[in-house]
Short mmCIF file of C-alpha atoms in Angstrom, two decimals:
data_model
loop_
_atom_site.label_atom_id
_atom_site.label_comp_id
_atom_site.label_asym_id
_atom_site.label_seq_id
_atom_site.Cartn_x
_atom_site.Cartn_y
_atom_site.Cartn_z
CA UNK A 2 -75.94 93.73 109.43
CA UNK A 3 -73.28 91.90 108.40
CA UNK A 4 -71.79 90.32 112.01
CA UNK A 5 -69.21 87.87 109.72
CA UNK A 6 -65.50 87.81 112.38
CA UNK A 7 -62.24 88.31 111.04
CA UNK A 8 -60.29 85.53 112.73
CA UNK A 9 -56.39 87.52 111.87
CA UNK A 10 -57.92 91.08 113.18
CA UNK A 11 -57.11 90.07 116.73
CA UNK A 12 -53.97 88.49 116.74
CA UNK A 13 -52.82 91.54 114.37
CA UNK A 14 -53.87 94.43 116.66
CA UNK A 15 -52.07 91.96 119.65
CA UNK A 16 -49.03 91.62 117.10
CA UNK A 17 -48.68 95.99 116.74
CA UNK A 18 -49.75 96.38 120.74
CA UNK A 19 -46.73 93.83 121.32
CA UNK A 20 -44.53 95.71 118.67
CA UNK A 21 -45.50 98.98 120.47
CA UNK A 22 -44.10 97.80 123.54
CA UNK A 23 -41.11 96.43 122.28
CA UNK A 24 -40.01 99.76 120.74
CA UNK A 25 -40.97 101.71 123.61
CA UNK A 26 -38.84 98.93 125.82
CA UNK A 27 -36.02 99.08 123.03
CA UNK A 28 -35.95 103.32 123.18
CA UNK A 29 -35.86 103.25 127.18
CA UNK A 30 -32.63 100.34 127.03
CA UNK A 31 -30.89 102.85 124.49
CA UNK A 32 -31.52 105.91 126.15
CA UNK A 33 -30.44 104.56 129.50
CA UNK A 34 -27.40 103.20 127.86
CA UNK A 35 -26.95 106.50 126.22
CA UNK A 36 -26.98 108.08 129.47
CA UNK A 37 -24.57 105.46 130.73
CA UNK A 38 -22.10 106.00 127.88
CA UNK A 39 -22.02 109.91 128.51
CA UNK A 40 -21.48 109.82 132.19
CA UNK A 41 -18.76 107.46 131.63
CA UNK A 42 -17.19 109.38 128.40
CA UNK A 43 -17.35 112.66 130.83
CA UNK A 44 -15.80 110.83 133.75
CA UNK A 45 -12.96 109.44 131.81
CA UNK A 46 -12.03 112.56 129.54
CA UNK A 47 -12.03 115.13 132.56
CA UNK A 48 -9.99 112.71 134.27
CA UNK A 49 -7.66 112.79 131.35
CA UNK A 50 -8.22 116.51 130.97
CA UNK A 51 -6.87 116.98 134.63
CA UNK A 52 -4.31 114.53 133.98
CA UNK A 53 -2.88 116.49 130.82
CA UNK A 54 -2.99 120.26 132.27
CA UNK A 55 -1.28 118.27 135.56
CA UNK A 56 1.35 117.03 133.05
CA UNK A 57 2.13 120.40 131.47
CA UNK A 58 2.31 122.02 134.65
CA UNK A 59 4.51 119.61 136.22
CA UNK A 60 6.51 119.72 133.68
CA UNK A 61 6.77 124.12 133.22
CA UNK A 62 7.71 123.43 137.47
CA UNK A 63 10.42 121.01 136.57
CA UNK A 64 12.06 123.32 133.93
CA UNK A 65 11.76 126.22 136.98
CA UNK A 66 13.34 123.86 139.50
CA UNK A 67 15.98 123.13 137.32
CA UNK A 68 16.42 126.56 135.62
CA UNK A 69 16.39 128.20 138.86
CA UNK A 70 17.61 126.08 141.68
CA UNK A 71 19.49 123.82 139.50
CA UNK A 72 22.21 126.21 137.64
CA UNK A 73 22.45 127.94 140.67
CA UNK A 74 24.03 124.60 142.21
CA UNK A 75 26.24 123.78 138.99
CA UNK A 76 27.54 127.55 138.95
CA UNK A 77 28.37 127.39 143.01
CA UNK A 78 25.92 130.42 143.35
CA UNK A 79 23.43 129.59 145.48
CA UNK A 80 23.41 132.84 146.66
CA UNK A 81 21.70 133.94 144.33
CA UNK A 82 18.36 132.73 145.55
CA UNK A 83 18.43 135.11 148.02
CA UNK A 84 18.83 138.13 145.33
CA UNK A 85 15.57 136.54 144.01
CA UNK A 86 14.08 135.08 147.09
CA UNK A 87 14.85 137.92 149.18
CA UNK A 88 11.89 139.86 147.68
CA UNK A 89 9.20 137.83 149.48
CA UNK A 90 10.88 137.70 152.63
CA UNK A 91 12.81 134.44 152.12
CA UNK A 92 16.44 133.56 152.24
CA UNK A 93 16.81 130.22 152.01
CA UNK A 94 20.83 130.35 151.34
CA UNK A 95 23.75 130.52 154.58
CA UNK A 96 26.90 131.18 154.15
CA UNK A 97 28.70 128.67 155.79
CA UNK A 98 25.50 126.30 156.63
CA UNK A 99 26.80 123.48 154.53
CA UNK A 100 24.37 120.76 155.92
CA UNK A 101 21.69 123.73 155.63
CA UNK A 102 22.47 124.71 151.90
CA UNK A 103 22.49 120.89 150.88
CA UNK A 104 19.33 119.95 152.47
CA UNK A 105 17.39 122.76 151.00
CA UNK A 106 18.75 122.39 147.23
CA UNK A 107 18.11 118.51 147.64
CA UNK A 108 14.68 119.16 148.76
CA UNK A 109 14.00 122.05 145.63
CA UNK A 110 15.79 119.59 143.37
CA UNK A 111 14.19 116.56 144.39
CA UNK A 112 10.75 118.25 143.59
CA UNK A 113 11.97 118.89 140.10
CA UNK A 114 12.39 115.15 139.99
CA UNK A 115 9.18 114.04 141.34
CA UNK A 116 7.23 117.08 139.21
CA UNK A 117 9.18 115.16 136.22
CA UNK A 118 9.14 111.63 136.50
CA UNK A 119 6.02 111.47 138.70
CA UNK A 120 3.74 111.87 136.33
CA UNK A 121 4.72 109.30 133.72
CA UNK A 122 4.41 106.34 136.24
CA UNK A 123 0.67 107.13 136.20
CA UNK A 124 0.42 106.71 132.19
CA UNK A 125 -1.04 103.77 131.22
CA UNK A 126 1.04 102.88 127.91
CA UNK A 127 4.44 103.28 129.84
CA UNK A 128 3.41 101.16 132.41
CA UNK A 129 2.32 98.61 129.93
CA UNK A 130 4.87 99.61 127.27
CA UNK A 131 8.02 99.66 128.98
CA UNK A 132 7.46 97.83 132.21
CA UNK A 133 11.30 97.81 133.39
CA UNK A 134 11.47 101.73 132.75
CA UNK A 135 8.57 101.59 134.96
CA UNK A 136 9.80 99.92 137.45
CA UNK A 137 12.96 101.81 137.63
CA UNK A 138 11.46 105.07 137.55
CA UNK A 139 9.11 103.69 140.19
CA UNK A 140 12.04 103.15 142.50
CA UNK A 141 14.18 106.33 142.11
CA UNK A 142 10.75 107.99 142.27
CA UNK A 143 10.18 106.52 145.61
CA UNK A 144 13.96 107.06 146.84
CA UNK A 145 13.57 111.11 146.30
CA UNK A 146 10.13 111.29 147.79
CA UNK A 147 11.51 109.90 150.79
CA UNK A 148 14.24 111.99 150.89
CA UNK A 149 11.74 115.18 150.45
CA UNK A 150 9.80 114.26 153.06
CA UNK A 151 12.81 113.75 155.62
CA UNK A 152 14.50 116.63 154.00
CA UNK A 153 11.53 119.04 154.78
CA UNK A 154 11.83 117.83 158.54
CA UNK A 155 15.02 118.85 158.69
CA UNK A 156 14.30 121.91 157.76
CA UNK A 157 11.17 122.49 159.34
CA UNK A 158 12.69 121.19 163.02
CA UNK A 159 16.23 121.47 162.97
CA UNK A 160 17.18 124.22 160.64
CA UNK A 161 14.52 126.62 161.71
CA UNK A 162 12.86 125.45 164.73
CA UNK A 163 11.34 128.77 166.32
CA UNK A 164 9.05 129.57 165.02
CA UNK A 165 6.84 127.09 164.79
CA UNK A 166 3.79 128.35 162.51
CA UNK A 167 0.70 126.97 160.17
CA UNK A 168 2.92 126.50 157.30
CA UNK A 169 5.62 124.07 159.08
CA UNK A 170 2.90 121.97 160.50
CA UNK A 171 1.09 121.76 157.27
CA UNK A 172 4.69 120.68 155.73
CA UNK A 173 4.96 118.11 158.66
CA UNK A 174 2.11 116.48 158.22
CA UNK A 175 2.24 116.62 154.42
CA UNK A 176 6.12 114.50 155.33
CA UNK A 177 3.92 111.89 156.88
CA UNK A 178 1.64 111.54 154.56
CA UNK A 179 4.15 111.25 151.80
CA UNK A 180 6.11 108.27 153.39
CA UNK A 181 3.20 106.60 154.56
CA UNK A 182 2.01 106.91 151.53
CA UNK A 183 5.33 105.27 149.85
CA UNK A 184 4.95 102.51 152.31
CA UNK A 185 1.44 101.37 151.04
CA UNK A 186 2.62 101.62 147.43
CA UNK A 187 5.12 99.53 147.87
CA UNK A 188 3.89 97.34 150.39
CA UNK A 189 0.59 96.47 147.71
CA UNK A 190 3.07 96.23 144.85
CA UNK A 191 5.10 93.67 146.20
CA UNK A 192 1.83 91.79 146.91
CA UNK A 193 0.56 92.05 143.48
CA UNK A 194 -2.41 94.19 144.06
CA UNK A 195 -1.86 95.86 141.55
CA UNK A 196 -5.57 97.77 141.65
CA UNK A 197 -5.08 99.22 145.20
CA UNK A 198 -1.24 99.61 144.81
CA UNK A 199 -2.33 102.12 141.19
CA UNK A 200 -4.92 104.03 143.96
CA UNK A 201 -2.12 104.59 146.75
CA UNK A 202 0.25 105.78 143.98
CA UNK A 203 -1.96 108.47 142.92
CA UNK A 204 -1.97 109.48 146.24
CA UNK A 205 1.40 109.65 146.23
CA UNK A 206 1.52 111.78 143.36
CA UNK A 207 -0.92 114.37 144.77
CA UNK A 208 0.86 114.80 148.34
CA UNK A 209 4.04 114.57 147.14
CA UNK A 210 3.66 117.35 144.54
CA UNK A 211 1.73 119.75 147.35
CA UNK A 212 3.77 122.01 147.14
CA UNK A 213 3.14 123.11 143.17
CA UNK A 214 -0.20 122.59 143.96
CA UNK A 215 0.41 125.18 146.61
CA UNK A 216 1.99 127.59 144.09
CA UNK A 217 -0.86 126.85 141.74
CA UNK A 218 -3.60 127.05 143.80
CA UNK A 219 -2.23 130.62 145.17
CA UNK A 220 -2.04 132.11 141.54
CA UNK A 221 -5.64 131.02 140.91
CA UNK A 222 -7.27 132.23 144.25
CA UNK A 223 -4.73 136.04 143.12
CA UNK A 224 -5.93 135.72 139.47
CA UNK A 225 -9.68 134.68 139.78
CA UNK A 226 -9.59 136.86 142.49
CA UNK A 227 -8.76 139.93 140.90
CA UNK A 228 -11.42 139.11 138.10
CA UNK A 229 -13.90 139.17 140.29
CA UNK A 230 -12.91 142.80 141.85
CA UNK A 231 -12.07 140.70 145.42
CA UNK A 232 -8.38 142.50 145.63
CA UNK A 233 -7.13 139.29 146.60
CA UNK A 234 -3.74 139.81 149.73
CA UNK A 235 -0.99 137.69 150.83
CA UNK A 236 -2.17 137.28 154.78
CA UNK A 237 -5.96 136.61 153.56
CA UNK A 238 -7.65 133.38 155.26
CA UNK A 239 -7.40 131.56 152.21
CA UNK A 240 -3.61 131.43 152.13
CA UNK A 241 -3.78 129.46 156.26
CA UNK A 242 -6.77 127.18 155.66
CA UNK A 243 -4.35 126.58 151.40
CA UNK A 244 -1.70 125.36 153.94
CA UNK A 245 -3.36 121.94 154.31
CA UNK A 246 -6.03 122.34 151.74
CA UNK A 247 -3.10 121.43 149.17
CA UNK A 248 -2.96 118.08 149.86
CA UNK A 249 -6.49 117.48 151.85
CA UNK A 250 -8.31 118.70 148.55
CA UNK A 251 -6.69 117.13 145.96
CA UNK A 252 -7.23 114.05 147.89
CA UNK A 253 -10.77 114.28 148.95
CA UNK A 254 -11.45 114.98 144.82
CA UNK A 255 -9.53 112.13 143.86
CA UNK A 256 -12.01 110.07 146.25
CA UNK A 257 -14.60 111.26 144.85
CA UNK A 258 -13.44 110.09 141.58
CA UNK A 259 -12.73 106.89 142.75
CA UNK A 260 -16.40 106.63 144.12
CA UNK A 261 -17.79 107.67 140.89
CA UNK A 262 -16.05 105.82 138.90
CA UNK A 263 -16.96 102.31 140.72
CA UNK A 264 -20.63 103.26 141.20
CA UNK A 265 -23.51 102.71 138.45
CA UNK A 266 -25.22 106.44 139.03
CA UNK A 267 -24.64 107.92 136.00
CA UNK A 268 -25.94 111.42 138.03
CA UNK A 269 -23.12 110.97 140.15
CA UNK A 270 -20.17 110.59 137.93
CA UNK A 271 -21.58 113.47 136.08
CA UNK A 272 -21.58 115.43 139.08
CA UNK A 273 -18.07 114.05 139.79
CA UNK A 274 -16.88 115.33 135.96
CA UNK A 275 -18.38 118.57 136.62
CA UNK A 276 -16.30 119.47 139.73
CA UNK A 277 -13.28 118.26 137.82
CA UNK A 278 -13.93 120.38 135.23
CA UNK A 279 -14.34 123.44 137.49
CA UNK A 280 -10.65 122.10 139.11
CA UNK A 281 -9.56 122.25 135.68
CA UNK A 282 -10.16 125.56 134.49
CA UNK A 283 -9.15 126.67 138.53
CA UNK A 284 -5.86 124.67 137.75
CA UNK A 285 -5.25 126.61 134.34
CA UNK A 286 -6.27 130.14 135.65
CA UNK A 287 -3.02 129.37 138.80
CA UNK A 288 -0.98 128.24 135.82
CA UNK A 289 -1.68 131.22 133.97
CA UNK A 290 -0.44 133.87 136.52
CA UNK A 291 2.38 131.32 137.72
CA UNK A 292 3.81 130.58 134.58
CA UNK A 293 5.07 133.92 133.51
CA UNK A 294 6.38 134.29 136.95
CA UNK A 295 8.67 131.46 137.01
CA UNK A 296 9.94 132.15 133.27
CA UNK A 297 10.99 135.58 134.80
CA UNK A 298 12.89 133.87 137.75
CA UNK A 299 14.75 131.51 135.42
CA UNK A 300 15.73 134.55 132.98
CA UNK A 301 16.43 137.14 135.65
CA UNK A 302 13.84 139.21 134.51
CA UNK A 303 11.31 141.55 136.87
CA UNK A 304 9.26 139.77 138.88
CA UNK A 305 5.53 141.18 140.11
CA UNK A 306 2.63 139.51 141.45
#
């Protein structure tokens, strides 16, 4: 029996366990880095998803605003938005309430602004871009959210006081979350915080564009609702608890986001992407039933729900 050793057999079966170990140590970095890499991709493009279909939307309200409420001021007929108004119960125009008349076409106008220039203070490349249009933007921005939210008390508490329902508190406290909202921005730019000032303007976005999320969220809960056979109603729950949950869901989401995006858990951020993705297509079903509406407003033709 032949019991000769081969001194290299050893150190070459240690050599391949050791390679072994490094490939299986080498496959677990990538695929965790894989994992990484998709939760952040799928954070980052449903963010910019939501941002986009935001964009367009704002931008389909601005062209209503103006079409609507602004030719109606530049043609001295603002009595016409009670010929359109007037079929869901609202006339916002007064003959002879001046003061009245103003604040209530400043406040529609003013959200025409804010749906318009709103949105590009949050893009990135105009920030970096073209700072000073930033800047200025920034402050008329600022000037006509203020002048919503103080607008909307008027109107709320001095124009029509009694009654008092859901829908004017939810617009009161929506007023004080705008300007306190426009404090902190300001108060964290001028400071140079740049980080938390970018986080308090977002907020600012959301509650001071509550009301088209109002309009859009409506559409969707009357669209998906009559998908799903529900025979969705004007006067249903959803409409009282929508009141606040305009601003106090956009708000809690964008939290969210915020979490996820400055935590490690890549199970959490996809979770996170996933609910933004269900906003999403919720977002685009509202826009689908509310777009043809308002295109019918601004050309006088019928309007239907």
């Amino acid at each position: 029996m032949d019991n000769t050793r081969n001194p290299g057999l050893g150190s070459e079966i240690e050599n391949e366990i050791q390679d072994t170990n490094k490939t299986a140590v080498n496959k677990s970095i990538l695929d965790k880095f894989a994992k990484q890499s998709f939760a952040n991709k799928s954070l980052k493009y449903s963010a910019a998803f939501w941002f986009v279909t935001t964009l367009i939307g704002q931008w389909l309200f601005f062209y209503y605003i103006m079409g609507f409420y602004g030719s109606s001021v530049i043609n001295d007929n603002m009595a016409h938005w009670n010929v359109v108004l007037g079929q869901f119960g609202v006339s916002p125009y007064r003959a002879g309430d001046f003061s009245g008349n103003l604040a209530f076409a400043s406040h529609a106008i003013g959200a025409g602004i804010v749906a318009f220039g709103g949105a590009l203070q949050l893009i990135p490349k105009v920030r970096n871009i073209f700072p000073k249009f930033h800047k200025i933007n920034g402050y008329i921005y600022l000037l006509t959210v203020f002048c919503l939210a103080i607008s909307g008390f008027y109107l709320v508490w001095i124009r029509d006081p009694d009654p008092i329902g859901i829908p004017e508190i939810g617009t009161t406290i929506n007023g004080f979350l705008i300007l306190t909202f426009a404090y902190l921005t300001v108060r964290l730019a001028i400071k140079k915080d740049f980080s938390a000032h970018r986080k308090w303007a977002i907020r600012l976005f959301l509650v001071s564009n509550a009301q088209w999320i109002l309009r859009i969220g409506t559409f969707s809960y009357l669209v998906t609702g009559n998908m799903l056979g529900m025979n969705p109603a004007f006067g249903d729950p959803f409409f009282y608890m929508w009141t606040f949950g305009c601003y106090v869901l956009p708000l809690l989401i964008l939290q969210l986001y915020f979490y996820a995006n400055e935590k490690s858990s890549n199970s959490v951020k996809c979770i996170i992407s996933g609910l933004l993705f269900m906003i999403i297509i919720l977002m685009i079903m509202g826009m689908i039933g509310y777009t043809p509406f308002i295109l019918n407003i601004v050309s006088g033709g019928p309007i239907s729900l």
